[in-house]
mmCIF file of C-alpha atoms in Angstrom:
data_model
loop_
_atom_site.group_PDB
_atom_site.id
_atom_site.type_symbol
_atom_site.label_atom_id
_atom_site.label_comp_id
_atom_site.label_asym_id
_atom_site.label_seq_id
_atom_site.Cartn_x
_atom_site.Cartn_y
_atom_site.Cartn_z
ATOM 1 C CA MET A 799 105.832 -60.083 -0.610
ATOM 2 C CA ILE A 800 108.188 -59.984 -3.389
ATOM 3 C CA PRO A 801 108.629 -56.852 -5.424
ATOM 4 C CA GLY A 802 106.084 -56.817 -8.223
ATOM 5 C CA ALA A 803 103.490 -58.642 -6.564
ATOM 6 C CA VAL A 804 101.043 -55.908 -7.590
ATOM 7 C CA ALA A 805 101.350 -56.392 -11.038
ATOM 8 C CA ILE A 806 100.740 -59.954 -10.934
ATOM 9 C CA LEU A 807 97.411 -59.503 -8.873
ATOM 10 C CA ILE A 808 96.383 -57.621 -11.893
ATOM 11 C CA SER A 809 97.560 -60.267 -14.188
ATOM 12 C CA ASP A 810 96.005 -62.959 -12.363
ATOM 13 C CA ILE A 811 92.539 -61.935 -12.767
ATOM 14 C CA ASP A 812 92.987 -61.993 -16.493
ATOM 15 C CA VAL A 813 94.901 -65.160 -15.896
ATOM 16 C CA ARG A 814 91.992 -67.148 -15.002
ATOM 17 C CA GLY A 815 92.001 -68.343 -18.554
ATOM 18 C CA ASN A 816 91.354 -65.115 -19.989
ATOM 19 C CA ARG A 817 87.523 -65.381 -18.929
ATOM 20 C CA LEU A 818 85.427 -62.838 -18.373
ATOM 21 C CA ARG A 819 82.451 -62.909 -15.973
ATOM 22 C CA CYS A 820 79.513 -60.798 -16.682
ATOM 23 C CA ARG A 821 77.001 -59.893 -14.415
ATOM 24 C CA SER A 822 73.434 -58.718 -15.878
ATOM 25 C CA GLN A 823 70.943 -57.034 -13.769
ATOM 26 C CA HIS A 824 69.340 -60.616 -13.200
ATOM 27 C CA GLN A 825 72.686 -61.769 -11.699
ATOM 28 C CA ALA A 826 73.416 -63.948 -14.641
ATOM 29 C CA ASP A 827 76.649 -65.212 -14.933
ATOM 30 C CA CYS A 828 78.231 -66.013 -18.502
ATOM 31 C CA THR A 829 82.003 -66.630 -19.284
ATOM 32 C CA THR A 830 83.774 -65.669 -22.566
ATOM 33 C CA GLY A 831 87.220 -65.955 -23.938
ATOM 34 C CA SER A 832 89.408 -68.713 -25.268
ATOM 35 C CA GLY A 833 90.970 -70.226 -22.427
ATOM 36 C CA ALA A 834 94.336 -68.824 -22.871
ATOM 37 C CA VAL A 835 96.693 -68.267 -19.800
ATOM 38 C CA ASP A 836 98.434 -64.750 -19.974
ATOM 39 C CA SER A 837 101.241 -65.124 -17.819
ATOM 40 C CA SER A 838 102.091 -61.313 -18.226
ATOM 41 C CA ALA A 839 98.703 -60.490 -16.497
ATOM 42 C CA ARG A 840 99.503 -62.501 -13.762
ATOM 43 C CA CYS A 841 102.788 -60.627 -13.221
ATOM 44 C CA ARG A 842 100.919 -57.329 -13.759
ATOM 45 C CA LEU A 843 98.322 -58.163 -10.741
ATOM 46 C CA LEU A 844 101.038 -59.450 -8.458
ATOM 47 C CA THR A 845 103.243 -56.492 -9.079
ATOM 48 C CA LEU A 846 100.363 -54.033 -7.919
ATOM 49 C CA ILE A 847 99.643 -55.853 -4.915
ATOM 50 C CA SER A 848 103.420 -55.840 -4.169
ATOM 51 C CA THR A 849 103.911 -52.216 -4.614
ATOM 52 C CA SER A 850 100.634 -51.599 -2.461
ATOM 53 C CA SER A 851 101.797 -53.951 0.385
ATOM 54 C CA ALA A 852 105.356 -52.101 0.693
ATOM 55 C CA SER A 853 103.532 -48.667 1.515
ATOM 56 C CA ARG A 854 101.534 -50.637 4.162
ATOM 57 C CA ALA A 855 102.440 -49.869 7.900
ATOM 58 C CA SER A 856 100.671 -53.177 9.047
ATOM 59 C CA THR A 857 102.398 -56.395 8.703
ATOM 60 C CA THR A 858 98.894 -58.212 8.359
ATOM 61 C CA PRO A 859 97.741 -59.776 5.365
ATOM 62 C CA VAL A 860 97.018 -57.673 2.474
ATOM 63 C CA PRO A 861 93.288 -57.420 1.973
ATOM 64 C CA LEU A 862 92.007 -57.760 -1.753
ATOM 65 C CA VAL A 863 88.542 -57.322 -2.150
ATOM 66 C CA ASP A 864 86.535 -58.539 -5.441
ATOM 67 C CA ILE A 865 83.608 -56.138 -5.851
ATOM 68 C CA GLY A 866 80.738 -57.960 -7.482
ATOM 69 C CA CYS A 867 82.180 -61.353 -6.985
ATOM 70 C CA GLY A 868 79.223 -63.294 -8.132
ATOM 71 C CA LEU A 869 79.930 -67.002 -7.525
ATOM 72 C CA GLY A 870 83.529 -66.220 -6.533
ATOM 73 C CA TYR A 871 85.146 -67.410 -9.472
ATOM 74 C CA LEU A 872 88.391 -64.981 -9.369
ATOM 75 C CA VAL A 873 88.691 -64.987 -5.537
ATOM 76 C CA ARG A 874 88.276 -69.059 -5.443
ATOM 77 C CA TRP A 875 90.825 -69.234 -8.447
ATOM 78 C CA LEU A 876 93.413 -67.253 -6.826
ATOM 79 C CA ALA A 877 92.897 -69.116 -3.455
ATOM 80 C CA ALA A 878 93.522 -72.600 -5.292
ATOM 81 C CA THR A 879 96.086 -71.578 -7.013
ATOM 82 C CA ASN A 880 97.826 -69.852 -4.130
ATOM 83 C CA ALA A 881 98.918 -67.123 -6.969
ATOM 84 C CA LEU A 882 99.338 -64.136 -4.493
ATOM 85 C CA GLY A 883 100.884 -65.873 -1.550
ATOM 86 C CA THR A 884 99.661 -66.562 1.515
ATOM 87 C CA ASP A 885 100.112 -62.758 2.676
ATOM 88 C CA VAL A 886 97.003 -61.745 0.908
ATOM 89 C CA GLU A 887 93.443 -62.013 2.425
ATOM 90 C CA LEU A 888 91.210 -62.879 -0.177
ATOM 91 C CA VAL A 889 87.522 -61.637 -0.008
ATOM 92 C CA GLY A 890 84.349 -61.715 -2.323
ATOM 93 C CA VAL A 891 81.681 -59.356 -2.033
ATOM 94 C CA ASP A 892 78.120 -59.294 -3.633
ATOM 95 C CA LEU A 893 74.656 -57.697 -3.002
ATOM 96 C CA ASP A 894 73.281 -60.731 -3.874
ATOM 97 C CA ALA A 895 72.756 -63.345 -0.938
ATOM 98 C CA ALA A 896 72.111 -66.515 -3.193
ATOM 99 C CA LEU A 897 75.436 -66.026 -5.277
ATOM 100 C CA VAL A 898 77.408 -65.374 -1.825
ATOM 101 C CA GLY A 899 76.063 -68.396 -0.308
ATOM 102 C CA GLU A 900 76.757 -70.428 -2.965
ATOM 103 C CA ALA A 901 80.186 -68.946 -3.675
ATOM 104 C CA ASP A 902 80.961 -69.789 0.298
ATOM 105 C CA ARG A 903 79.457 -73.459 -0.224
ATOM 106 C CA LEU A 904 81.656 -73.937 -3.327
ATOM 107 C CA ALA A 905 85.007 -72.379 -1.171
ATOM 108 C CA ARG A 906 84.094 -74.924 1.661
ATOM 109 C CA ALA A 907 83.836 -77.857 -0.404
ATOM 110 C CA GLU A 908 87.037 -77.172 -2.567
ATOM 111 C CA GLY A 909 88.979 -76.598 1.139
ATOM 112 C CA LEU A 910 89.850 -73.023 -0.045
ATOM 113 C CA THR A 911 91.172 -70.186 2.373
ATOM 114 C CA CYS A 912 88.958 -67.393 1.524
ATOM 115 C CA ARG A 913 85.766 -65.902 2.486
ATOM 116 C CA PHE A 914 82.540 -64.139 0.804
ATOM 117 C CA VAL A 915 80.363 -61.277 2.236
ATOM 118 C CA ARG A 916 76.931 -60.075 1.302
ATOM 119 C CA GLY A 917 76.933 -56.143 1.074
ATOM 120 C CA ASN A 918 78.591 -53.108 0.036
ATOM 121 C CA ALA A 919 82.242 -53.410 -0.482
ATOM 122 C CA PHE A 920 82.797 -50.143 0.495
ATOM 123 C CA ASP A 921 81.343 -50.393 3.896
ATOM 124 C CA LEU A 922 83.363 -53.565 5.101
ATOM 125 C CA PRO A 923 84.843 -53.481 8.758
ATOM 126 C CA GLU A 924 88.141 -53.610 7.482
ATOM 127 C CA ALA A 925 89.069 -51.492 4.164
ATOM 128 C CA ALA A 926 90.549 -53.191 1.190
ATOM 129 C CA THR A 927 94.152 -52.553 0.281
ATOM 130 C CA VAL A 928 93.517 -53.286 -3.190
ATOM 131 C CA TYR A 929 90.260 -53.323 -4.778
ATOM 132 C CA VAL A 930 89.349 -55.698 -7.802
ATOM 133 C CA SER A 931 86.569 -56.716 -10.318
ATOM 134 C CA THR A 932 85.917 -58.497 -13.758
ATOM 135 C CA GLY A 933 83.028 -57.568 -16.141
ATOM 136 C CA VAL A 934 81.510 -54.921 -13.625
ATOM 137 C CA LEU A 935 82.339 -51.539 -15.020
ATOM 138 C CA HIS A 936 80.049 -51.630 -17.958
ATOM 139 C CA HIS A 937 77.141 -51.837 -15.818
ATOM 140 C CA PHE A 938 78.045 -48.208 -14.334
ATOM 141 C CA ARG A 939 76.311 -45.782 -16.357
ATOM 142 C CA GLY A 940 76.973 -41.722 -16.342
ATOM 143 C CA PRO A 941 77.819 -39.926 -12.978
ATOM 144 C CA ALA A 942 77.725 -43.657 -11.202
ATOM 145 C CA LEU A 943 81.196 -44.674 -12.935
ATOM 146 C CA ALA A 944 82.962 -41.871 -11.709
ATOM 147 C CA GLU A 945 81.320 -42.410 -8.363
ATOM 148 C CA PHE A 946 82.238 -45.913 -8.526
ATOM 149 C CA PHE A 947 86.052 -44.744 -8.393
ATOM 150 C CA GLN A 948 85.451 -41.898 -6.106
ATOM 151 C CA ALA A 949 84.403 -44.326 -3.469
ATOM 152 C CA GLN A 950 87.889 -46.330 -3.877
ATOM 153 C CA ALA A 951 89.776 -43.111 -3.776
ATOM 154 C CA SER A 952 87.947 -41.786 -0.603
ATOM 155 C CA SER A 953 88.536 -45.342 1.203
ATOM 156 C CA PRO A 954 92.037 -46.210 2.434
ATOM 157 C CA ALA A 955 93.141 -48.371 -0.259
ATOM 158 C CA TYR A 956 96.209 -48.309 -2.082
ATOM 159 C CA ALA A 957 95.443 -49.703 -5.517
ATOM 160 C CA PHE A 958 92.319 -50.953 -7.647
ATOM 161 C CA CYS A 959 92.470 -53.034 -10.805
ATOM 162 C CA HIS A 960 89.060 -53.426 -12.527
ATOM 163 C CA PHE A 961 89.105 -55.880 -15.906
ATOM 164 C CA ASP A 962 86.269 -54.932 -18.211
ATOM 165 C CA ILE A 963 85.482 -55.794 -21.996
ATOM 166 C CA ALA A 964 87.509 -53.958 -24.136
ATOM 167 C CA ALA A 965 85.379 -51.603 -26.455
ATOM 168 C CA THR A 966 86.710 -52.672 -29.977
ATOM 169 C CA PRO A 967 84.368 -53.068 -33.061
ATOM 170 C CA LEU A 968 84.882 -56.763 -32.733
ATOM 171 C CA ALA A 969 83.751 -57.349 -29.334
ATOM 172 C CA PRO A 970 79.795 -57.309 -29.904
ATOM 173 C CA ILE A 971 80.618 -60.016 -33.131
ATOM 174 C CA GLY A 972 82.902 -61.722 -30.789
ATOM 175 C CA ALA A 973 80.347 -61.837 -28.077
ATOM 176 C CA TRP A 974 77.219 -62.981 -30.429
ATOM 177 C CA ILE A 975 79.190 -65.760 -31.671
ATOM 178 C CA PHE A 976 80.402 -66.977 -28.438
ATOM 179 C CA HIS A 977 77.138 -66.709 -26.722
ATOM 180 C CA ARG A 978 75.464 -68.570 -29.479
ATOM 181 C CA ALA A 979 77.621 -71.350 -29.337
ATOM 182 C CA ARG A 980 77.837 -71.511 -25.441
ATOM 183 C CA MET A 981 74.366 -70.274 -24.157
ATOM 184 C CA ARG A 982 71.198 -72.322 -24.127
ATOM 185 C CA ASN A 983 69.229 -69.565 -22.165
ATOM 186 C CA PRO A 984 68.001 -66.303 -24.505
ATOM 187 C CA LEU A 985 68.671 -64.116 -21.556
ATOM 188 C CA GLY A 986 72.123 -65.245 -21.455
ATOM 189 C CA ARG A 987 72.710 -64.864 -25.175
ATOM 190 C CA HIS A 988 71.009 -61.452 -25.325
ATOM 191 C CA ASP A 989 73.035 -60.079 -21.847
ATOM 192 C CA GLY A 990 76.634 -61.138 -23.362
ATOM 193 C CA VAL A 991 76.061 -59.126 -26.557
ATOM 194 C CA VAL A 992 74.662 -56.137 -24.853
ATOM 195 C CA SER A 993 77.332 -56.275 -22.195
ATOM 196 C CA ALA A 994 79.751 -56.030 -25.348
ATOM 197 C CA ARG A 995 77.938 -53.355 -26.725
ATOM 198 C CA ARG A 996 77.852 -51.367 -23.423
ATOM 199 C CA ALA A 997 81.730 -51.414 -22.818
ATOM 200 C CA HIS A 998 83.196 -48.172 -21.943
ATOM 201 C CA SER A 999 85.716 -46.479 -24.219
ATOM 202 C CA ASP A 1000 89.227 -45.721 -23.122
ATOM 203 C CA GLY A 1001 88.581 -42.019 -22.504
ATOM 204 C CA THR A 1002 85.470 -42.777 -20.489
ATOM 205 C CA LEU A 1003 87.182 -45.124 -18.320
ATOM 206 C CA LEU A 1004 90.200 -42.714 -17.707
ATOM 207 C CA ARG A 1005 87.999 -39.623 -17.384
ATOM 208 C CA ALA A 1006 86.174 -41.383 -14.748
ATOM 209 C CA ALA A 1007 89.123 -43.060 -12.758
ATOM 210 C CA ALA A 1008 90.929 -39.895 -12.807
ATOM 211 C CA VAL A 1009 89.804 -38.775 -9.591
ATOM 212 C CA PRO A 1010 91.804 -36.736 -6.878
ATOM 213 C CA GLY A 1011 94.241 -38.803 -4.762
ATOM 214 C CA ILE A 1012 94.227 -41.550 -7.791
ATOM 215 C CA ARG A 1013 96.492 -41.828 -10.514
ATOM 216 C CA ALA A 1014 94.360 -43.439 -13.192
ATOM 217 C CA LEU A 1015 96.132 -46.001 -15.992
ATOM 218 C CA LEU A 1016 95.016 -47.955 -18.534
ATOM 219 C CA TYR A 1017 96.600 -51.422 -19.985
ATOM 220 C CA GLU A 1018 97.149 -51.540 -23.468
ATOM 221 C CA PRO A 1019 94.739 -49.023 -24.860
ATOM 222 C CA ARG A 1020 92.716 -49.271 -28.099
ATOM 223 C CA GLY A 1021 95.134 -48.985 -30.946
ATOM 224 C CA THR A 1022 98.279 -50.460 -29.106
ATOM 225 C CA ALA A 1023 96.845 -54.197 -28.796
ATOM 226 C CA ASN A 1024 95.693 -56.630 -31.323
ATOM 227 C CA PRO A 1025 91.680 -56.562 -31.128
ATOM 228 C CA PHE A 1026 91.517 -60.196 -32.108
ATOM 229 C CA CYS A 1027 93.229 -61.122 -29.040
ATOM 230 C CA THR A 1028 92.237 -58.325 -26.674
ATOM 231 C CA THR A 1029 88.814 -59.458 -25.000
ATOM 232 C CA LEU A 1030 89.420 -57.451 -21.937
ATOM 233 C CA ARG A 1031 91.878 -55.190 -20.199
ATOM 234 C CA PRO A 1032 92.396 -53.734 -16.804
ATOM 235 C CA VAL A 1033 91.941 -50.229 -15.312
ATOM 236 C CA ILE A 1034 94.397 -49.304 -12.946
ATOM 237 C CA GLY A 1035 94.508 -46.700 -10.185
ATOM 238 C CA VAL A 1036 97.286 -46.284 -7.756
ATOM 239 C CA ARG A 1037 98.192 -43.594 -5.279
ATOM 240 C CA PRO A 1038 100.433 -41.110 -7.220
ATOM 241 C CA GLN A 1039 103.223 -42.003 -4.989
ATOM 242 C CA LEU A 1040 102.967 -45.658 -6.129
ATOM 243 C CA GLU A 1041 103.227 -45.097 -10.143
ATOM 244 C CA ALA A 1042 106.958 -45.124 -10.136
ATOM 245 C CA PRO A 1043 107.402 -48.223 -8.082
ATOM 246 C CA LEU A 1044 104.804 -50.032 -10.169
ATOM 247 C CA ARG A 1045 106.329 -48.969 -13.411
ATOM 248 C CA ARG A 1046 109.645 -50.361 -12.095
ATOM 249 C CA ALA A 1047 108.196 -53.510 -11.065
ATOM 250 C CA LEU A 1048 106.648 -53.921 -14.363
ATOM 251 C CA GLY A 1049 109.723 -53.538 -16.244
ATOM 252 C CA ARG A 1050 109.240 -53.421 -19.874
ATOM 253 C CA ASP A 1051 105.681 -53.944 -19.548
ATOM 254 C CA ALA A 1052 105.356 -50.544 -18.253
ATOM 255 C CA ARG A 1053 105.304 -49.151 -21.920
ATOM 256 C CA ARG A 1054 101.754 -50.619 -22.085
ATOM 257 C CA ILE A 1055 100.325 -48.564 -19.311
ATOM 258 C CA VAL A 1056 99.229 -44.836 -20.117
ATOM 259 C CA GLY A 1057 97.268 -42.329 -18.167
ATOM 260 C CA PRO A 1058 95.065 -39.592 -18.712
ATOM 261 C CA GLU A 1059 97.453 -37.683 -21.027
ATOM 262 C CA HIS A 1060 97.408 -40.368 -23.705
ATOM 263 C CA LEU A 1061 93.837 -39.127 -24.723
ATOM 264 C CA ALA A 1062 95.404 -35.931 -25.402
ATOM 265 C CA GLU A 1063 98.064 -37.327 -27.591
ATOM 266 C CA THR A 1064 95.795 -39.523 -29.487
ATOM 267 C CA THR A 1065 93.316 -36.679 -30.659
ATOM 268 C CA ARG A 1066 96.237 -34.458 -31.983
#
């Protein structure tokens, strides 16, 4: 795999048309975003995967596991575009049997090389090398958020990349406008706005992700990005020895990634 593949993997999640799939407790799916393609995001995710792959002793495909995959939009998109190459195994995991069944049906109908599993993403027979998710983090509250990151730190995984709603003052307003225009179901309209209001702050994410064995990083923290253009952004975690290779692979984009020490600097 080419150097920088891991970073492209991170970005590919966002590249999907800059869409955000938000799963409510009722397993309702909704999409938000303008549909713009962010090529730098694709580069970030691929770089993350490449960095992690280089540290593996195995030559088998790199298992990428999408936690809370829903209908498998991310996994199916990555499979359809072959954005990460053939040496990445794409797996979607969800607790909802109906969603997993439909995701699998869609993948087979589209002739895609990926698979979907009902269950706990951390109990798979073969552990992931990279964990990803989209629109999942804001569903974890209190200690559950730190436990979510701890489970990944305790696994054999080398990295994770979780995209969620950017907690900006404009997020609830934008969610209300979008869901009023696009959603017919009152529950869908309500859930979209509530999800934006529940988005975690930069500080909450970085503190929760800073568990032993993982270097927590945030891409484009609040104050460094245009809130009109930032629908969602990733919190990234890598094994400490992989941070330097990841930054080298990202090149100039590495300046947009900050760690927990950024929180102390912003409060001075």
